Coordinates of C-alpha atoms and ligand atoms in Angstrom, one line a residue:
Chain J
M1 CA 99.9 103.5 80.0
T2 CA 103.2 102.3 81.5
Q3 CA 103.7 98.7 83.2
N4 CA 103.9 98.0 86.9
D5 CA 107.3 97.7 88.2
G6 CA 107.0 95.2 90.9
Q7 CA 110.2 95.8 92.6
R8 CA 109.2 99.3 94.1
F9 CA 106.7 101.1 96.0
D10 CA 104.2 103.3 93.9
R11 CA 101.5 105.6 95.4
L12 CA 97.9 104.5 94.0
P13 CA 96.6 107.5 92.1
P14 CA 93.7 109.3 93.5
T15 CA 91.1 108.4 91.1
P16 CA 90.8 105.8 88.2
D17 CA 91.0 108.9 85.8
E18 CA 94.5 109.6 87.0
R19 CA 95.7 106.2 86.4
E20 CA 99.0 105.9 84.8
V21 CA 100.1 102.2 85.2
E22 CA 97.9 99.5 83.4
G23 CA 95.7 97.8 85.8
R24 CA 96.7 99.7 88.9
A25 CA 93.9 100.4 91.5
S26 CA 93.1 103.8 92.6
R27 CA 93.0 104.9 96.2
E28 CA 89.3 106.2 95.4
E29 CA 88.4 102.5 94.5
V30 CA 90.3 100.8 97.5
V31 CA 88.6 103.2 100.2
D32 CA 85.2 102.6 98.3
W33 CA 85.7 98.8 98.4
W34 CA 86.3 98.7 102.1
D35 CA 83.3 100.6 102.7
E36 CA 81.1 98.8 100.4
R37 CA 82.3 95.2 101.3
F38 CA 82.9 95.8 105.0
G39 CA 81.1 99.2 105.9
V40 CA 84.6 100.4 107.0
P41 CA 84.0 104.4 106.9
S42 CA 86.1 106.4 104.5
E43 CA 87.5 108.5 107.3
T44 CA 89.2 105.4 108.7
F45 CA 91.7 106.0 105.7
E46 CA 92.1 109.6 105.9
D47 CA 95.8 109.7 106.9
V48 CA 96.5 106.5 105.2
T49 CA 98.6 106.5 101.6
F50 CA 98.0 103.1 99.6
W51 CA 101.0 101.5 97.8
E52 CA 101.4 98.9 95.1
K53 CA 104.4 96.6 95.2
G54 CA 104.5 93.2 93.5
S55 CA 101.5 92.5 91.3
G56 CA 98.4 94.0 93.0
K57 CA 99.5 93.9 96.6
I58 CA 98.3 96.9 98.4
W59 CA 100.1 98.4 101.3
A60 CA 98.7 101.0 103.6
F61 CA 101.0 103.5 105.2
S62 CA 100.0 106.2 107.7
A63 CA 102.2 108.9 106.3
N64 CA 102.9 110.0 102.9
L65 CA 106.4 109.9 100.9
P66 CA 107.2 111.0 97.4
S67 CA 106.3 108.2 94.9
P68 CA 108.1 105.8 94.0
V69 CA 110.2 104.7 96.9
E70 CA 112.4 101.7 96.7
V71 CA 112.4 100.2 100.4
E72 CA 111.8 96.8 101.8
G73 CA 108.6 97.7 103.2
L74 CA 105.9 100.4 103.7
G75 CA 103.3 100.2 106.3
I76 CA 101.2 96.9 106.3
T77 CA 99.8 94.8 103.3
V78 CA 96.1 95.1 103.4
L79 CA 94.5 94.3 99.9
R80 CA 95.3 92.0 96.8
T81 CA 93.9 93.6 93.6
R82 CA 94.4 92.8 90.0
Q83 CA 92.2 89.8 90.1
E84 CA 88.2 89.5 89.8
H85 CA 87.7 89.7 93.4
W86 CA 89.9 91.7 95.5
K87 CA 91.2 89.9 98.8
P88 CA 91.5 91.6 102.0
T89 CA 94.7 90.4 103.9
T90 CA 94.9 89.0 107.5
T91 CA 96.6 92.0 108.5
G92 CA 94.4 94.5 106.9
V93 CA 91.2 92.9 108.3
K94 CA 93.1 93.1 111.9
R95 CA 93.9 96.8 111.3
F96 CA 91.1 98.0 109.8
G97 CA 88.3 95.4 110.5
Q98 CA 87.6 96.4 113.9
E99 CA 85.2 99.1 112.4
A100 CA 83.5 97.0 109.7
T101 CA 79.7 96.3 110.3
E102 CA 79.0 94.2 106.9
N103 CA 80.3 90.9 106.0
V104 CA 81.5 89.9 109.3
I105 CA 80.6 86.8 110.5
D106 CA 80.5 86.1 114.1
L107 CA 81.9 82.7 115.2
G108 CA 81.1 80.8 118.2
P109 CA 83.9 79.4 120.6
G110 CA 84.6 76.3 118.9
E111 CA 84.3 77.7 115.5
A112 CA 86.6 80.6 116.2
A113 CA 89.2 77.9 117.6
A114 CA 88.9 75.6 114.2
F115 CA 89.0 78.8 112.2
A116 CA 92.3 80.1 113.9
A117 CA 93.8 76.8 113.4
G118 CA 93.1 76.9 109.5
H119 CA 90.1 74.4 109.1
D120 CA 87.3 75.1 106.6
Q121 CA 83.5 74.3 108.3
Q122 CA 80.2 74.0 107.4
I123 CA 78.2 76.9 108.7
G124 CA 74.4 77.1 107.3
R125 CA 73.3 80.2 109.2
W126 CA 75.1 82.7 107.1
D127 CA 72.7 84.3 104.6
G128 CA 74.8 87.2 103.9
D129 CA 76.8 87.6 100.8
W130 CA 79.2 85.3 99.3
G131 CA 83.0 85.7 99.1
Y132 CA 85.5 87.1 101.4
L133 CA 84.0 87.8 104.9
I134 CA 85.8 88.9 108.3
A135 CA 85.7 86.2 110.8
A136 CA 85.2 87.5 114.3
H137 CA 84.5 86.2 118.0
E138 CA 84.1 87.8 121.1
L139 CA 87.1 88.4 123.6
A140 CA 86.9 90.3 126.6
G141 CA 84.0 91.8 126.2
E142 CA 84.1 92.9 122.4
R143 CA 84.4 91.8 119.1
E144 CA 87.6 91.0 117.6
P145 CA 88.5 90.1 114.0
I146 CA 90.3 86.9 113.8
G147 CA 91.1 86.8 110.1
V148 CA 89.7 86.4 106.4
G149 CA 87.3 83.7 105.3
L150 CA 85.9 82.9 101.9
Y151 CA 82.1 81.7 102.0
L152 CA 80.9 79.5 99.4
H153 CA 77.9 77.1 99.3
G154 CA 77.6 77.1 103.2
E155 CA 80.9 76.6 103.7
L156 CA 83.6 78.9 105.4
R157 CA 87.1 78.4 104.5
S158 CA 89.6 79.7 106.9
R159 CA 92.2 81.8 104.8
I160 CA 94.4 82.4 107.8
P161 CA 98.0 82.2 106.4
K162 CA 100.0 79.1 107.7
G163 CA 102.5 81.2 109.5
Y164 CA 99.5 82.5 111.6
Q165 CA 97.8 79.3 112.2
E166 CA 97.5 78.3 115.7
E167 CA 95.7 75.8 117.9
L168 CA 93.9 77.7 120.5
A169 CA 91.9 77.2 123.7
V170 CA 88.1 76.9 122.9
L171 CA 86.8 79.7 125.4
D172 CA 83.7 78.7 127.7
Chain D
M1 CA 137.7 82.6 130.3
N2 CA 133.9 83.2 131.5
P3 CA 133.7 86.9 130.8
L4 CA 131.7 87.2 133.7
D5 CA 134.4 87.1 135.7
R6 CA 135.3 90.6 134.6
Y7 CA 132.1 92.4 136.0
E8 CA 132.4 90.9 139.6
R9 CA 134.2 94.1 140.7
L10 CA 131.4 96.4 139.2
V11 CA 128.4 94.6 141.0
D12 CA 127.1 95.0 144.5
D13 CA 126.4 91.4 145.2
V14 CA 128.5 88.8 143.3
E15 CA 126.8 85.8 144.4
A16 CA 123.4 87.1 143.3
F17 CA 124.8 88.3 140.3
R18 CA 126.4 84.9 139.4
D19 CA 123.1 83.1 140.7
A20 CA 120.7 85.1 138.3
C21 CA 122.8 84.6 135.5
D22 CA 122.7 80.6 135.6
R23 CA 118.9 81.0 135.9
P24 CA 116.7 80.5 133.0
L25 CA 114.6 83.8 132.2
P26 CA 111.1 84.1 132.6
S27 CA 109.0 84.8 129.5
V28 CA 107.7 88.2 129.2
V29 CA 105.2 89.6 126.8
R30 CA 104.5 93.2 126.1
V31 CA 101.2 94.6 125.4
N32 CA 100.8 96.2 122.1
E33 CA 98.3 99.4 122.8
L34 CA 98.0 100.0 119.0
R35 CA 95.5 96.8 119.6
A36 CA 94.3 96.5 123.1
T37 CA 94.8 98.3 126.7
P38 CA 96.4 96.1 129.5
E39 CA 92.8 95.9 131.0
R40 CA 91.3 94.3 128.0
V41 CA 94.5 91.9 128.0
R42 CA 94.1 91.0 131.5
A43 CA 90.5 90.1 130.8
A44 CA 91.1 87.9 127.8
F45 CA 94.0 86.1 130.1
A46 CA 91.3 85.6 133.0
E47 CA 88.7 84.2 130.1
E48 CA 91.2 82.1 128.6
G49 CA 92.7 80.7 132.0
V50 CA 96.1 81.9 130.9
T51 CA 98.0 82.3 134.2
Y52 CA 100.1 85.6 134.3
E53 CA 102.0 88.1 136.7
Q54 CA 102.3 91.7 136.2
V55 CA 105.8 93.0 135.9
D56 CA 105.9 95.5 138.9
W57 CA 107.8 98.2 137.2
N58 CA 105.5 98.6 134.3
D59 CA 101.7 97.8 133.8
R60 CA 102.2 96.9 130.1
L61 CA 104.5 93.9 130.6
F62 CA 103.4 90.7 131.9
R63 CA 105.2 87.3 133.1
L64 CA 103.9 84.2 132.0
P65 CA 105.2 81.5 134.0
D66 CA 103.6 78.9 132.0
G67 CA 105.8 79.4 129.1
S68 CA 105.2 80.4 125.5
P69 CA 102.6 83.2 124.7
G70 CA 102.4 81.6 121.3
T71 CA 99.0 79.7 121.8
S72 CA 96.9 82.3 123.5
W73 CA 94.0 84.2 121.8
P74 CA 95.4 87.7 122.8
Y75 CA 98.7 86.8 121.4
V76 CA 97.2 85.8 118.0
H77 CA 95.4 88.8 117.8
G78 CA 98.5 90.8 118.0
W79 CA 97.8 92.3 121.6
L80 CA 100.8 90.7 122.6
H81 CA 104.5 90.9 121.7
G82 CA 107.1 88.3 123.3
Q83 CA 110.2 90.5 124.6
E84 CA 112.3 90.6 127.4
E85 CA 111.5 93.2 130.3
V86 CA 114.9 95.1 129.6
S87 CA 113.9 95.4 125.9
A88 CA 111.3 97.8 126.7
L89 CA 113.9 100.2 127.9
P90 CA 115.1 101.9 124.6
A91 CA 111.7 102.9 123.6
L92 CA 110.6 104.0 127.0
A93 CA 113.9 106.1 127.2
L94 CA 113.3 107.9 124.0
D95 CA 109.9 108.1 124.7
P96 CA 109.0 109.5 121.1
D97 CA 105.7 111.5 120.4
P98 CA 103.0 111.0 118.0
G99 CA 103.9 112.7 114.9
D100 CA 107.4 112.2 115.2
R101 CA 110.1 111.0 112.8
V102 CA 112.3 108.3 114.4
W103 CA 115.3 106.3 113.1
D104 CA 115.8 102.8 114.6
A105 CA 119.4 102.2 113.2
C106 CA 119.6 98.3 113.8
A107 CA 116.1 97.3 113.9
A108 CA 115.6 93.8 113.4
P109 CA 113.8 91.7 114.4
G110 CA 111.8 94.9 115.6
S111 CA 110.9 94.3 119.3
K112 CA 112.0 97.9 119.9
T113 CA 110.6 99.2 116.5
C114 CA 107.3 97.9 117.2
H115 CA 107.4 99.4 120.7
L116 CA 108.2 102.8 119.3
A117 CA 105.3 102.6 116.8
D118 CA 103.4 102.0 120.0
L119 CA 104.4 104.9 121.6
M120 CA 104.1 106.9 118.6
D121 CA 100.4 105.7 118.2
N122 CA 101.2 104.6 114.8
S123 CA 101.6 108.1 113.6
G124 CA 104.8 110.3 112.1
V125 CA 107.4 108.2 110.4
L126 CA 109.3 105.3 111.7
I127 CA 112.1 104.1 109.9
G128 CA 113.3 100.6 110.8
N129 CA 116.7 99.8 109.2
D130 CA 118.9 96.9 109.6
N131 CA 121.8 95.5 107.3
N132 CA 120.9 91.9 107.5
L133 CA 118.1 91.2 105.0
G134 CA 117.4 87.8 106.5
R135 CA 116.4 89.5 110.0
L136 CA 114.4 92.3 108.1
S137 CA 111.8 89.6 107.3
A138 CA 111.2 88.9 110.8
L139 CA 110.7 92.6 111.5
R140 CA 108.2 92.8 108.8
H141 CA 106.5 89.9 110.1
N142 CA 106.4 91.4 113.5
A143 CA 105.3 94.8 112.5
E144 CA 102.4 93.1 110.1
R145 CA 101.4 91.0 113.2
L146 CA 101.1 94.2 115.3
G147 CA 99.4 96.2 112.9
V148 CA 102.3 98.6 112.7
S149 CA 101.5 100.7 110.0
N150 CA 103.8 104.0 110.2
L151 CA 106.7 102.1 109.5
V152 CA 109.3 102.0 106.3
V153 CA 111.8 99.3 106.4
T154 CA 115.1 99.7 104.8
N155 CA 118.2 97.6 104.2
D156 CA 121.7 99.5 104.7
D157 CA 124.5 99.7 106.7
A158 CA 123.5 102.1 109.5
R159 CA 126.8 103.8 109.5
N160 CA 126.3 105.1 106.0
F161 CA 122.3 105.6 106.1
T162 CA 120.7 108.4 104.5
T163 CA 117.1 109.4 103.7
D164 CA 118.0 111.1 100.5
N165 CA 116.2 108.5 98.1
L166 CA 113.3 108.5 100.8
G167 CA 112.4 112.2 100.6
V168 CA 111.5 112.3 104.1
D169 CA 112.1 116.0 104.0
S170 CA 109.0 116.3 101.6
L171 CA 106.7 115.8 104.9
D172 CA 108.0 118.9 106.4
G173 CA 105.0 121.2 104.7
V174 CA 102.5 118.3 105.6
A175 CA 103.6 118.3 109.3
G176 CA 103.6 122.1 109.5
R177 CA 107.3 121.8 110.9
S178 CA 109.5 124.7 111.4
P179 CA 112.3 125.3 109.2
A180 CA 114.7 124.5 111.7
A181 CA 113.5 121.2 112.1
S182 CA 113.7 120.3 108.5
R183 CA 117.5 121.0 108.2
T184 CA 118.0 117.6 109.9
Q185 CA 115.8 114.7 109.5
F186 CA 114.8 113.2 112.6
D187 CA 113.3 114.1 116.1
G188 CA 114.8 110.8 117.6
A189 CA 116.7 107.9 116.9
V190 CA 117.5 104.6 118.7
A191 CA 121.1 102.7 118.1
D192 CA 120.4 99.1 119.6
V193 CA 123.7 98.0 118.3
P194 CA 125.0 94.5 117.7
C195 CA 127.1 93.6 120.9
S196 CA 128.8 90.8 122.7
C197 CA 125.4 89.9 124.3
E198 CA 126.6 88.6 127.4
G199 CA 123.4 90.2 128.7
T200 CA 121.4 87.6 127.2
C201 CA 123.3 84.5 128.8
R202 CA 120.2 83.3 130.6
K203 CA 118.4 82.7 127.4
N204 CA 121.7 81.4 125.3
P205 CA 124.3 80.4 127.8
D206 CA 126.5 79.8 124.3
V207 CA 127.2 83.6 124.4
L208 CA 129.7 83.2 127.0
E209 CA 131.6 80.4 125.3
K210 CA 132.0 82.1 122.1
W211 CA 133.0 85.4 124.1
S212 CA 136.2 87.0 123.0
M213 CA 138.3 90.0 123.4
G214 CA 138.8 90.1 119.4
H215 CA 135.2 89.9 118.7
V216 CA 134.6 92.8 121.2
K217 CA 137.0 94.9 119.5
G218 CA 135.5 94.3 116.3
L219 CA 132.3 95.2 117.4
V220 CA 133.2 98.4 119.0
G221 CA 134.1 100.1 115.5
I222 CA 130.6 99.3 114.4
Q223 CA 128.8 100.7 117.5
K224 CA 130.7 103.8 117.2
G225 CA 129.9 104.3 113.5
V226 CA 126.5 103.7 114.0
L227 CA 125.9 105.8 116.9
R228 CA 127.8 108.4 115.6
R229 CA 125.4 108.2 112.5
A230 CA 122.4 108.4 114.6
I231 CA 123.7 111.7 116.2
D232 CA 124.2 113.1 112.8
L233 CA 120.8 112.4 111.4
T234 CA 118.9 113.8 114.4
R235 CA 117.8 117.2 114.6
P236 CA 119.6 119.6 117.6
G237 CA 117.2 119.0 120.5
G238 CA 116.4 115.5 119.7
D239 CA 117.5 112.5 121.4
V240 CA 119.5 109.4 120.5
V241 CA 119.4 106.3 122.7
Y242 CA 122.2 103.8 122.5
S243 CA 121.5 100.5 124.0
T244 CA 123.3 96.7 124.2
C245 CA 122.7 93.8 126.3
T246 CA 126.3 93.5 127.2
F247 CA 128.0 94.3 130.3
A248 CA 131.2 95.2 128.6
P249 CA 132.4 99.0 129.2
E250 CA 134.4 98.7 126.0
E251 CA 131.0 98.4 124.4
N252 CA 129.2 100.9 126.5
E253 CA 130.8 103.6 128.2
A254 CA 133.7 103.7 126.2
V255 CA 131.9 104.1 122.9
V256 CA 129.3 106.7 124.3
D257 CA 132.3 108.4 125.7
H258 CA 133.9 108.4 122.2
A259 CA 130.5 109.9 121.0
I260 CA 130.1 113.0 123.3
R261 CA 133.8 113.7 122.9
T262 CA 133.8 113.9 119.1
T263 CA 130.1 115.4 118.6
D264 CA 127.8 117.9 120.1
A265 CA 125.8 115.4 121.7
E266 CA 125.7 115.2 125.3
M267 CA 124.4 112.7 128.2
V268 CA 120.9 113.6 129.6
E269 CA 119.2 112.4 132.8
W270 CA 116.7 109.7 132.4
D271 CA 114.9 108.1 135.2
A272 CA 115.0 104.4 134.9
P273 CA 111.5 102.6 135.8
L274 CA 113.5 99.8 137.5
E275 CA 116.3 99.2 139.7
T276 CA 119.7 100.2 137.9
A277 CA 123.3 100.8 138.6
P278 CA 124.8 104.0 136.9
G279 CA 127.4 104.0 134.3
I280 CA 130.8 103.9 135.1
T281 CA 133.7 106.4 134.7
E282 CA 136.7 104.0 135.2
W283 CA 137.7 100.8 133.4
E284 CA 141.0 99.6 133.2
D285 CA 143.2 102.1 132.2
Q286 CA 140.4 104.2 131.0
T287 CA 138.3 106.9 132.1
F288 CA 135.1 108.1 131.0
D289 CA 133.2 111.6 131.0
E290 CA 131.5 112.0 134.6
S291 CA 128.2 112.3 132.4
L292 CA 128.5 108.9 131.7
Q293 CA 127.0 108.2 135.1
K294 CA 123.5 109.2 133.9
A295 CA 123.6 105.8 131.8
H296 CA 122.1 102.9 133.1
R297 CA 123.4 99.2 133.6
V298 CA 121.0 96.8 134.4
Y299 CA 122.3 93.2 136.0
P300 CA 120.5 90.5 136.1
H301 CA 120.1 90.0 140.0
Q302 CA 118.5 93.3 140.4
N303 CA 115.1 92.9 138.5
D304 CA 115.3 89.1 137.7
T305 CA 115.8 90.3 134.3
G306 CA 118.6 90.0 131.4
G307 CA 121.5 92.3 131.3
F308 CA 121.5 95.6 129.7
F309 CA 122.8 99.1 129.2
V310 CA 121.0 102.2 128.0
A311 CA 122.0 105.6 127.7
K312 CA 120.0 108.9 126.5
L313 CA 122.0 111.7 124.8
R314 CA 120.4 114.8 123.5
V315 CA 122.0 116.4 120.3
G316 CA 123.3 119.8 120.5
G317 CA 123.9 119.3 124.1
A318 CA 122.0 118.5 127.2
E319 CA 120.3 122.1 127.4
S320 CA 119.2 122.1 124.0
D321 CA 115.4 122.8 123.6
A322 CA 113.8 119.4 123.1
T323 CA 110.7 120.5 121.5
G324 CA 112.3 121.3 118.0
D325 CA 110.7 124.8 117.7
A326 CA 112.4 127.0 115.7
D327 CA 112.6 130.0 117.9
E328 CA 116.6 129.5 118.9
T329 CA 117.5 129.3 115.2
T330 CA 116.6 132.2 113.1
E331 CA 118.0 130.9 109.7
V332 CA 115.7 131.6 106.9
E333 CA 115.1 128.8 104.3
A334 CA 116.3 130.3 101.0
Ligands
LIG401 C1 121.0 93.9 119.2 S1 120.3 93.5 117.4 C2 118.9 94.4 117.3 C3 117.7 94.0 117.9 C4 116.3 95.0 117.5 N1 116.7 96.2 117.8 C5 115.1 94.4 118.4 O1 114.8 95.1 119.5 O2 114.5 93.4 117.9 C6 121.3 94.3 116.4 C7 121.1 94.2 114.8 O3 122.0 95.2 114.1 C8 122.2 94.7 112.6 N2 123.2 95.1 112.2 C9 124.7 94.9 112.6 N3 125.8 95.7 111.8 C10 125.1 96.7 111.4 C11 125.2 97.8 110.4 N4 126.4 98.1 110.2 N5 124.1 98.4 110.2 C12 123.0 98.3 110.3 N6 122.5 97.2 111.1 C13 123.4 96.6 111.4 C14 122.0 93.1 113.0 O4 121.6 92.7 112.0 C15 121.2 93.0 114.2 O5 119.8 92.7 113.6

């Protein structure tokens, strides 16, 4: 096993058995994780390749290139691995969370605005899993993911990165 | 000297031109169709009580009279990107197809890159390059926000850019491309070059004070080099769009004229969706190829926008087959 080189993009191995770099997630595990955690069907990722750059940061790219590549960016960040509980990114749930069927918490207008502004809030009604959830609300007739929340002990903590936090209107 | 004086003889209505240049620019957003349809955006605006006006020449552009879109739900969801109306022209002119390989030579902060990705339906490969690393972080931020996942971001001088260490050609087999198409790399390229930016005077009046002929001359060398590279990296039959936000013929027609004289690229017709003036063929003591009339100049008073210049070129000549099928080239790969 070799060590992870955080300066370049390496494509994830297809399966854990083909792993050559210590601790690196495999494509299979990433696809399974989105399916198990959020019910995002694996076909969603059919044309997507997954890459690691930095420690545990996973990027999704809608094409393929020979690995490794030394560039400044490749697709979008979707997931943080190399930690006990993998954490989806805001951009990841916005890009792929549309198809989520599980662990999506639907927020009312006031809750959605508080969440987007980065506030934590008590939400007692959730009786699903604890951990990372997709927070969504309804806009223009359909559900739309807002971002990632961490649900623990009856509280939904907003994990919207600072640069994305906004004070928004409470919709009627 | 106010550089705008130089262009009075080029415009049809001097007073309207000067008046428009003095007015601030309305704030405009483009619908990111990777995320939402224009209908859904309109419905969300209505729900939230955001006032908007549809731009009459494109149903994906909205003017927001009440100012910044930074505070609306559709914006936060990445359904919208704030960009000037004229800045939508290069991607519309290139009109890439899903699955294409496209190079955006001077990409940061990425308004045109993200628009290209939208038209490509997030498929194929889009390379967004810029030599300024700081500005590239803005490009990456915009691409993430809008969910652009077919983008490779590179940090090179566009004049010497190569895909050698990217292995973009290894996609040939995957995409089922013809051998002829694989010899050169891109189906299309955009060269939205650094320029003296007079056309942005409605946003930054400073640009007029800082303008100097010396600065223009320095830029021309870069502009020629970037356009040349874009042509070299595009396959025969592929298109290259050259654009600037200046009125200066030295940076516009003269640069494109130089490219068509020194390469096999030619100007092609493109029907601009808004009111424009044709490219010019004479300026001071210079004359330019007649085909430069196919280029478009956008003056602020014509559509109440910023100023712009856009030219569309076809590599291998205007009659070259734009589909990229191998038929006209019988070379066999060794
Ligand atoms: C007009 S701006 C591009 C705007 C961008 N296309 C957009 O739509 O957001 C020109 C860009 O060219 C970059 N640039 C200047 N010289 C360059 C060079 N030699 N190679 C690559 N990029 C260059 C600048 O850093 C700047 O970001």
